[in-house]
Amino acid sequence: MARRVHWLVGDITSMDLPGLPYDLWHDRAVFHFLVEEAARRAYVAQVLRAVRPGGHVIVATFGARGPTQCSGLPVKRYDADALHDEFGSAFDLVEHREHEHRSPGGVVQQFVYCYCRKVLT
């Protein structure tokens, strides 16, 4: 089954994504590393271009009670509303959940998951 996956590697804020619309965008722990507003805007612009209308977007970031750094890098923390606000009205918030993640080192880290659908245009 993995043979059918086409892996893309690059800086998501600036790479050229294939012109095909995606049904699903899943990000587990990338967005919270985008601490500069310009980087977050570029990321959201990529999602807007890449995901088809009606497509699904699942993003997980450190929650409001999560760590302020990860792997020595600063992060931005979110609650569900703040995370959805980054994506704006082009995405309907369908569901959100908080999750207590235990890192390999045994540290508990709060995450927030947001599931959105891109608005039909």
mmCIF file of N, CA, C and O in Angstrom, residues 4-80:
data_model
loop_
_atom_site.group_PDB
_atom_site.id
_atom_site.type_symbol
_atom_site.label_atom_id
_atom_site.label_comp_id
_atom_site.label_asym_id
_atom_site.label_seq_id
_atom_site.Cartn_x
_atom_site.Cartn_y
_atom_site.Cartn_z
ATOM 1 N N ARG A 4 1.744 3.310 -3.126
ATOM 2 C CA ARG A 4 0.791 4.225 -3.747
ATOM 3 C C ARG A 4 0.900 5.633 -3.189
ATOM 4 O O ARG A 4 0.262 6.555 -3.684
ATOM 5 N N VAL A 5 1.695 5.834 -2.152
ATOM 6 C CA VAL A 5 1.869 7.145 -1.548
ATOM 7 C C VAL A 5 2.980 7.887 -2.275
ATOM 8 O O VAL A 5 4.047 7.345 -2.519
ATOM 9 N N HIS A 6 2.699 9.123 -2.633
ATOM 10 C CA HIS A 6 3.701 9.976 -3.268
ATOM 11 C C HIS A 6 4.166 10.976 -2.214
ATOM 12 O O HIS A 6 3.422 11.888 -1.832
ATOM 13 N N TRP A 7 5.378 10.794 -1.716
ATOM 14 C CA TRP A 7 5.909 11.632 -0.648
ATOM 15 C C TRP A 7 6.468 12.928 -1.223
ATOM 16 O O TRP A 7 7.166 12.921 -2.234
ATOM 17 N N LEU A 8 6.167 14.044 -0.568
ATOM 18 C CA LEU A 8 6.685 15.349 -0.936
ATOM 19 C C LEU A 8 7.530 15.857 0.225
ATOM 20 O O LEU A 8 7.113 15.759 1.381
ATOM 21 N N VAL A 9 8.690 16.398 -0.078
ATOM 22 C CA VAL A 9 9.586 16.910 0.960
ATOM 23 C C VAL A 9 9.937 18.350 0.604
ATOM 24 O O VAL A 9 10.324 18.637 -0.527
ATOM 25 N N GLY A 10 9.786 19.259 1.569
ATOM 26 C CA GLY A 10 10.143 20.647 1.323
ATOM 27 C C GLY A 10 9.590 21.551 2.397
ATOM 28 O O GLY A 10 8.931 21.091 3.340
ATOM 29 N N ASP A 11 9.851 22.827 2.262
ATOM 30 C CA ASP A 11 9.333 23.839 3.173
ATOM 31 C C ASP A 11 7.891 24.125 2.768
ATOM 32 O O ASP A 11 7.633 24.703 1.712
ATOM 33 N N ILE A 12 6.960 23.735 3.601
ATOM 34 C CA ILE A 12 5.545 23.839 3.251
ATOM 35 C C ILE A 12 5.098 25.280 3.027
ATOM 36 O O ILE A 12 4.121 25.526 2.338
ATOM 37 N N THR A 13 5.822 26.238 3.551
ATOM 38 C CA THR A 13 5.430 27.636 3.360
ATOM 39 C C THR A 13 5.815 28.175 1.991
ATOM 40 O O THR A 13 5.347 29.239 1.600
ATOM 41 N N SER A 14 6.664 27.445 1.261
ATOM 42 C CA SER A 14 7.125 27.988 -0.023
ATOM 43 C C SER A 14 7.219 26.977 -1.161
ATOM 44 O O SER A 14 7.443 27.371 -2.296
ATOM 45 N N MET A 15 7.042 25.702 -0.901
ATOM 46 C CA MET A 15 7.228 24.706 -1.963
ATOM 47 C C MET A 15 6.064 24.727 -2.949
ATOM 48 O O MET A 15 4.961 25.154 -2.622
ATOM 49 N N ASP A 16 6.350 24.279 -4.168
ATOM 50 C CA ASP A 16 5.309 24.137 -5.179
ATOM 51 C C ASP A 16 4.645 22.786 -4.995
ATOM 52 O O ASP A 16 5.281 21.738 -5.150
ATOM 53 N N LEU A 17 3.359 22.819 -4.664
ATOM 54 C CA LEU A 17 2.602 21.581 -4.526
ATOM 55 C C LEU A 17 2.018 21.207 -5.883
ATOM 56 O O LEU A 17 1.701 22.088 -6.685
ATOM 57 N N PRO A 18 1.854 19.921 -6.142
ATOM 58 C CA PRO A 18 1.230 19.509 -7.401
ATOM 59 C C PRO A 18 -0.146 20.157 -7.547
ATOM 60 O O PRO A 18 -0.819 20.451 -6.550
ATOM 61 N N GLY A 19 -0.557 20.364 -8.772
ATOM 62 C CA GLY A 19 -1.799 21.072 -9.052
ATOM 63 C C GLY A 19 -3.074 20.308 -8.767
ATOM 64 O O GLY A 19 -4.148 20.833 -8.975
ATOM 65 N N LEU A 20 -2.978 19.075 -8.302
ATOM 66 C CA LEU A 20 -4.178 18.304 -8.013
ATOM 67 C C LEU A 20 -4.758 18.704 -6.658
ATOM 68 O O LEU A 20 -4.023 18.860 -5.694
ATOM 69 N N PRO A 21 -6.071 18.853 -6.579
ATOM 70 C CA PRO A 21 -6.649 19.186 -5.271
ATOM 71 C C PRO A 21 -6.635 17.970 -4.345
ATOM 72 O O PRO A 21 -6.898 16.851 -4.767
ATOM 73 N N TYR A 22 -6.316 18.213 -3.089
ATOM 74 C CA TYR A 22 -6.248 17.150 -2.095
ATOM 75 C C TYR A 22 -7.585 17.016 -1.374
ATOM 76 O O TYR A 22 -8.267 18.014 -1.113
ATOM 77 N N ASP A 23 -7.939 15.795 -1.026
ATOM 78 C CA ASP A 23 -9.135 15.538 -0.238
ATOM 79 C C ASP A 23 -8.872 15.725 1.248
ATOM 80 O O ASP A 23 -9.781 16.048 2.002
ATOM 81 N N LEU A 24 -7.621 15.487 1.668
ATOM 82 C CA LEU A 24 -7.290 15.532 3.086
ATOM 83 C C LEU A 24 -5.928 16.173 3.294
ATOM 84 O O LEU A 24 -4.956 15.822 2.623
ATOM 85 N N TRP A 25 -5.868 17.094 4.249
ATOM 86 C CA TRP A 25 -4.618 17.709 4.696
ATOM 87 C C TRP A 25 -4.500 17.370 6.166
ATOM 88 O O TRP A 25 -5.392 17.687 6.954
ATOM 89 N N HIS A 26 -3.426 16.701 6.546
ATOM 90 C CA HIS A 26 -3.223 16.341 7.955
ATOM 91 C C HIS A 26 -1.867 16.841 8.413
ATOM 92 O O HIS A 26 -0.853 16.551 7.797
ATOM 93 N N ASP A 27 -1.875 17.592 9.488
ATOM 94 C CA ASP A 27 -0.651 18.147 10.053
ATOM 95 C C ASP A 27 -0.639 17.808 11.534
ATOM 96 O O ASP A 27 -1.487 18.260 12.289
ATOM 97 N N ARG A 28 0.311 17.012 11.921
ATOM 98 C CA ARG A 28 0.482 16.674 13.335
ATOM 99 C C ARG A 28 1.817 17.266 13.775
ATOM 100 O O ARG A 28 2.866 16.700 13.545
ATOM 101 N N ALA A 29 1.749 18.497 14.336
ATOM 102 C CA ALA A 29 2.907 19.122 14.967
ATOM 103 C C ALA A 29 3.868 19.811 14.012
ATOM 104 O O ALA A 29 5.072 19.775 14.217
ATOM 105 N N VAL A 30 3.347 20.470 12.982
ATOM 106 C CA VAL A 30 4.166 21.367 12.165
ATOM 107 C C VAL A 30 3.747 22.812 12.428
ATOM 108 O O VAL A 30 4.580 23.668 12.699
ATOM 109 N N PHE A 31 2.451 23.062 12.373
ATOM 110 C CA PHE A 31 1.948 24.437 12.424
ATOM 111 C C PHE A 31 2.419 25.184 13.667
ATOM 112 O O PHE A 31 2.703 26.382 13.595
ATOM 113 N N HIS A 32 2.539 24.512 14.796
ATOM 114 C CA HIS A 32 2.927 25.244 16.008
ATOM 115 C C HIS A 32 4.375 25.733 15.978
ATOM 116 O O HIS A 32 4.751 26.580 16.780
ATOM 117 N N PHE A 33 5.176 25.222 15.046
ATOM 118 C CA PHE A 33 6.545 25.732 14.897
ATOM 119 C C PHE A 33 6.596 27.032 14.090
ATOM 120 O O PHE A 33 7.636 27.683 14.022
ATOM 121 N N LEU A 34 5.499 27.411 13.477
ATOM 122 C CA LEU A 34 5.446 28.635 12.678
ATOM 123 C C LEU A 34 5.101 29.803 13.606
ATOM 124 O O LEU A 34 3.949 30.206 13.751
ATOM 125 N N VAL A 35 6.116 30.338 14.243
ATOM 126 C CA VAL A 35 5.899 31.380 15.251
ATOM 127 C C VAL A 35 5.764 32.772 14.628
ATOM 128 O O VAL A 35 5.251 33.684 15.266
ATOM 129 N N GLU A 36 6.200 32.926 13.393
ATOM 130 C CA GLU A 36 6.081 34.222 12.718
ATOM 131 C C GLU A 36 4.798 34.263 11.894
ATOM 132 O O GLU A 36 4.472 33.316 11.180
ATOM 133 N N GLU A 37 4.101 35.382 11.995
ATOM 134 C CA GLU A 37 2.816 35.528 11.311
ATOM 135 C C GLU A 37 2.928 35.303 9.801
ATOM 136 O O GLU A 37 2.064 34.664 9.197
ATOM 137 N N ALA A 38 3.975 35.793 9.183
ATOM 138 C CA ALA A 38 4.134 35.623 7.730
ATOM 139 C C ALA A 38 4.229 34.147 7.355
ATOM 140 O O ALA A 38 3.677 33.725 6.331
ATOM 141 N N ALA A 39 4.891 33.354 8.160
ATOM 142 C CA ALA A 39 5.002 31.912 7.888
ATOM 143 C C ALA A 39 3.640 31.240 8.031
ATOM 144 O O ALA A 39 3.280 30.374 7.220
ATOM 145 N N ARG A 40 2.865 31.636 9.032
ATOM 146 C CA ARG A 40 1.530 31.047 9.204
ATOM 147 C C ARG A 40 0.614 31.431 8.048
ATOM 148 O O ARG A 40 -0.146 30.602 7.545
ATOM 149 N N ARG A 41 0.694 32.675 7.605
ATOM 150 C CA ARG A 41 -0.124 33.101 6.451
ATOM 151 C C ARG A 41 0.245 32.303 5.203
ATOM 152 O O ARG A 41 -0.624 31.904 4.426
ATOM 153 N N ALA A 42 1.546 32.083 4.992
ATOM 154 C CA ALA A 42 1.995 31.320 3.825
ATOM 155 C C ALA A 42 1.505 29.879 3.899
ATOM 156 O O ALA A 42 1.083 29.301 2.889
ATOM 157 N N TYR A 43 1.548 29.292 5.084
ATOM 158 C CA TYR A 43 1.071 27.918 5.278
ATOM 159 C C TYR A 43 -0.426 27.841 4.948
ATOM 160 O O TYR A 43 -0.861 26.963 4.204
ATOM 161 N N VAL A 44 -1.211 28.757 5.519
ATOM 162 C CA VAL A 44 -2.657 28.744 5.278
ATOM 163 C C VAL A 44 -2.947 28.954 3.793
ATOM 164 O O VAL A 44 -3.849 28.327 3.232
ATOM 165 N N ALA A 45 -2.186 29.798 3.127
ATOM 166 C CA ALA A 45 -2.364 30.004 1.681
ATOM 167 C C ALA A 45 -2.124 28.695 0.924
ATOM 168 O O ALA A 45 -2.831 28.400 -0.047
ATOM 169 N N GLN A 46 -1.136 27.915 1.361
ATOM 170 C CA GLN A 46 -0.886 26.612 0.735
ATOM 171 C C GLN A 46 -2.098 25.695 0.910
ATOM 172 O O GLN A 46 -2.508 25.004 -0.022
ATOM 173 N N VAL A 47 -2.653 25.673 2.114
ATOM 174 C CA VAL A 47 -3.826 24.828 2.373
ATOM 175 C C VAL A 47 -4.995 25.282 1.500
ATOM 176 O O VAL A 47 -5.683 24.462 0.892
ATOM 177 N N LEU A 48 -5.200 26.587 1.400
ATOM 178 C CA LEU A 48 -6.289 27.115 0.563
ATOM 179 C C LEU A 48 -6.144 26.683 -0.893
ATOM 180 O O LEU A 48 -7.118 26.337 -1.553
ATOM 181 N N ARG A 49 -4.921 26.726 -1.407
ATOM 182 C CA ARG A 49 -4.681 26.328 -2.800
ATOM 183 C C ARG A 49 -4.782 24.818 -2.988
ATOM 184 O O ARG A 49 -5.223 24.349 -4.032
ATOM 185 N N ALA A 50 -4.350 24.059 -1.991
ATOM 186 C CA ALA A 50 -4.171 22.625 -2.175
ATOM 187 C C ALA A 50 -5.424 21.792 -1.907
ATOM 188 O O ALA A 50 -5.623 20.763 -2.549
ATOM 189 N N VAL A 51 -6.250 22.206 -0.969
ATOM 190 C CA VAL A 51 -7.393 21.384 -0.557
ATOM 191 C C VAL A 51 -8.623 21.759 -1.384
ATOM 192 O O VAL A 51 -8.949 22.933 -1.526
ATOM 193 N N ARG A 52 -9.273 20.744 -1.904
ATOM 194 C CA ARG A 52 -10.470 20.966 -2.729
ATOM 195 C C ARG A 52 -11.616 21.485 -1.866
ATOM 196 O O ARG A 52 -11.662 21.230 -0.658
ATOM 197 N N PRO A 53 -12.553 22.221 -2.451
ATOM 198 C CA PRO A 53 -13.746 22.618 -1.699
ATOM 199 C C PRO A 53 -14.442 21.375 -1.142
ATOM 200 O O PRO A 53 -14.591 20.369 -1.829
ATOM 201 N N GLY A 54 -14.798 21.433 0.122
ATOM 202 C CA GLY A 54 -15.391 20.281 0.795
ATOM 203 C C GLY A 54 -14.363 19.325 1.372
ATOM 204 O O GLY A 54 -14.715 18.361 2.045
ATOM 205 N N GLY A 55 -13.080 19.591 1.107
ATOM 206 C CA GLY A 55 -12.008 18.732 1.603
ATOM 207 C C GLY A 55 -11.802 18.881 3.099
ATOM 208 O O GLY A 55 -12.279 19.834 3.725
ATOM 209 N N HIS A 56 -11.076 17.946 3.662
ATOM 210 C CA HIS A 56 -10.889 17.847 5.106
ATOM 211 C C HIS A 56 -9.500 18.349 5.508
ATOM 212 O O HIS A 56 -8.517 18.053 4.839
ATOM 213 N N VAL A 57 -9.458 19.072 6.618
ATOM 214 C CA VAL A 57 -8.201 19.590 7.154
ATOM 215 C C VAL A 57 -8.149 19.232 8.637
ATOM 216 O O VAL A 57 -9.055 19.595 9.395
ATOM 217 N N ILE A 58 -7.109 18.496 9.023
ATOM 218 C CA ILE A 58 -6.901 18.135 10.421
ATOM 219 C C ILE A 58 -5.540 18.666 10.825
ATOM 220 O O ILE A 58 -4.524 18.320 10.223
ATOM 221 N N VAL A 59 -5.535 19.535 11.821
ATOM 222 C CA VAL A 59 -4.290 20.142 12.292
ATOM 223 C C VAL A 59 -4.205 19.942 13.797
ATOM 224 O O VAL A 59 -5.165 20.213 14.525
ATOM 225 N N ALA A 60 -3.054 19.468 14.246
ATOM 226 C CA ALA A 60 -2.798 19.294 15.678
ATOM 227 C C ALA A 60 -1.606 20.145 16.069
ATOM 228 O O ALA A 60 -0.561 20.099 15.417
ATOM 229 N N THR A 61 -1.787 20.937 17.124
ATOM 230 C CA THR A 61 -0.723 21.798 17.630
ATOM 231 C C THR A 61 -0.649 21.640 19.141
ATOM 232 O O THR A 61 -1.541 21.051 19.760
ATOM 233 N N PHE A 62 0.374 22.218 19.716
ATOM 234 C CA PHE A 62 0.401 22.285 21.174
ATOM 235 C C PHE A 62 -0.775 23.128 21.637
ATOM 236 O O PHE A 62 -1.081 24.171 21.058
ATOM 237 N N GLY A 63 -1.435 22.658 22.677
ATOM 238 C CA GLY A 63 -2.561 23.361 23.247
ATOM 239 C C GLY A 63 -2.110 24.526 24.112
ATOM 240 O O GLY A 63 -0.907 24.742 24.344
ATOM 241 N N ALA A 64 -3.082 25.251 24.629
ATOM 242 C CA ALA A 64 -2.812 26.435 25.446
ATOM 243 C C ALA A 64 -1.975 26.106 26.682
ATOM 244 O O ALA A 64 -1.233 26.950 27.170
ATOM 245 N N ARG A 65 -2.069 24.875 27.186
ATOM 246 C CA ARG A 65 -1.268 24.450 28.343
ATOM 247 C C ARG A 65 -0.058 23.611 27.924
ATOM 248 O O ARG A 65 0.608 23.022 28.762
ATOM 249 N N GLY A 66 0.214 23.574 26.636
ATOM 250 C CA GLY A 66 1.351 22.804 26.132
ATOM 251 C C GLY A 66 2.665 23.516 26.388
ATOM 252 O O GLY A 66 2.702 24.627 26.917
ATOM 253 N N PRO A 67 3.761 22.888 25.995
ATOM 254 C CA PRO A 67 5.083 23.490 26.210
ATOM 255 C C PRO A 67 5.286 24.740 25.358
ATOM 256 O O PRO A 67 4.621 24.932 24.343
ATOM 257 N N THR A 68 6.208 25.571 25.773
ATOM 258 C CA THR A 68 6.533 26.788 25.016
ATOM 259 C C THR A 68 7.686 26.554 24.054
ATOM 260 O O THR A 68 7.970 27.406 23.215
ATOM 261 N N GLN A 69 8.343 25.407 24.179
ATOM 262 C CA GLN A 69 9.426 25.014 23.270
ATOM 263 C C GLN A 69 9.332 23.522 23.003
ATOM 264 O O GLN A 69 8.812 22.765 23.823
ATOM 265 N N CYS A 70 9.872 23.124 21.863
ATOM 266 C CA CYS A 70 9.961 21.713 21.510
ATOM 267 C C CYS A 70 11.263 21.506 20.752
ATOM 268 O O CYS A 70 11.552 22.247 19.806
ATOM 269 N N SER A 71 12.038 20.547 21.179
ATOM 270 C CA SER A 71 13.337 20.263 20.555
ATOM 271 C C SER A 71 14.206 21.526 20.506
ATOM 272 O O SER A 71 14.941 21.749 19.548
ATOM 273 N N GLY A 72 14.078 22.358 21.525
ATOM 274 C CA GLY A 72 14.879 23.575 21.613
ATOM 275 C C GLY A 72 14.374 24.733 20.774
ATOM 276 O O GLY A 72 14.993 25.796 20.741
ATOM 277 N N LEU A 73 13.250 24.552 20.095
ATOM 278 C CA LEU A 73 12.685 25.602 19.232
ATOM 279 C C LEU A 73 11.439 26.193 19.876
ATOM 280 O O LEU A 73 10.647 25.461 20.494
ATOM 281 N N PRO A 74 11.214 27.497 19.691
ATOM 282 C CA PRO A 74 9.985 28.091 20.224
ATOM 283 C C PRO A 74 8.771 27.603 19.438
ATOM 284 O O PRO A 74 8.881 27.255 18.253
ATOM 285 N N VAL A 75 7.642 27.550 20.109
ATOM 286 C CA VAL A 75 6.393 27.157 19.459
ATOM 287 C C VAL A 75 5.295 28.150 19.837
ATOM 288 O O VAL A 75 5.421 28.890 20.804
ATOM 289 N N LYS A 76 4.247 28.130 19.059
ATOM 290 C CA LYS A 76 3.048 28.923 19.351
ATOM 291 C C LYS A 76 1.974 27.942 19.816
ATOM 292 O O LYS A 76 1.768 26.909 19.187
ATOM 293 N N ARG A 77 1.320 28.269 20.924
ATOM 294 C CA ARG A 77 0.294 27.396 21.487
ATOM 295 C C ARG A 77 -1.098 27.930 21.134
ATOM 296 O O ARG A 77 -1.282 29.133 20.940
ATOM 297 N N TYR A 78 -2.070 27.037 21.085
ATOM 298 C CA TYR A 78 -3.417 27.396 20.640
ATOM 299 C C TYR A 78 -4.484 26.724 21.487
ATOM 300 O O TYR A 78 -4.280 25.620 21.981
ATOM 301 N N ASP A 79 -5.640 27.379 21.556
ATOM 302 C CA ASP A 79 -6.865 26.667 21.893
ATOM 303 C C ASP A 79 -7.595 26.474 20.559
ATOM 304 O O ASP A 79 -7.141 26.973 19.512
ATOM 305 N N ALA A 80 -8.702 25.748 20.566
ATOM 306 C CA ALA A 80 -9.376 25.412 19.303
ATOM 307 C C ALA A 80 -9.809 26.655 18.531
ATOM 308 O O ALA A 80 -9.646 26.725 17.312
#
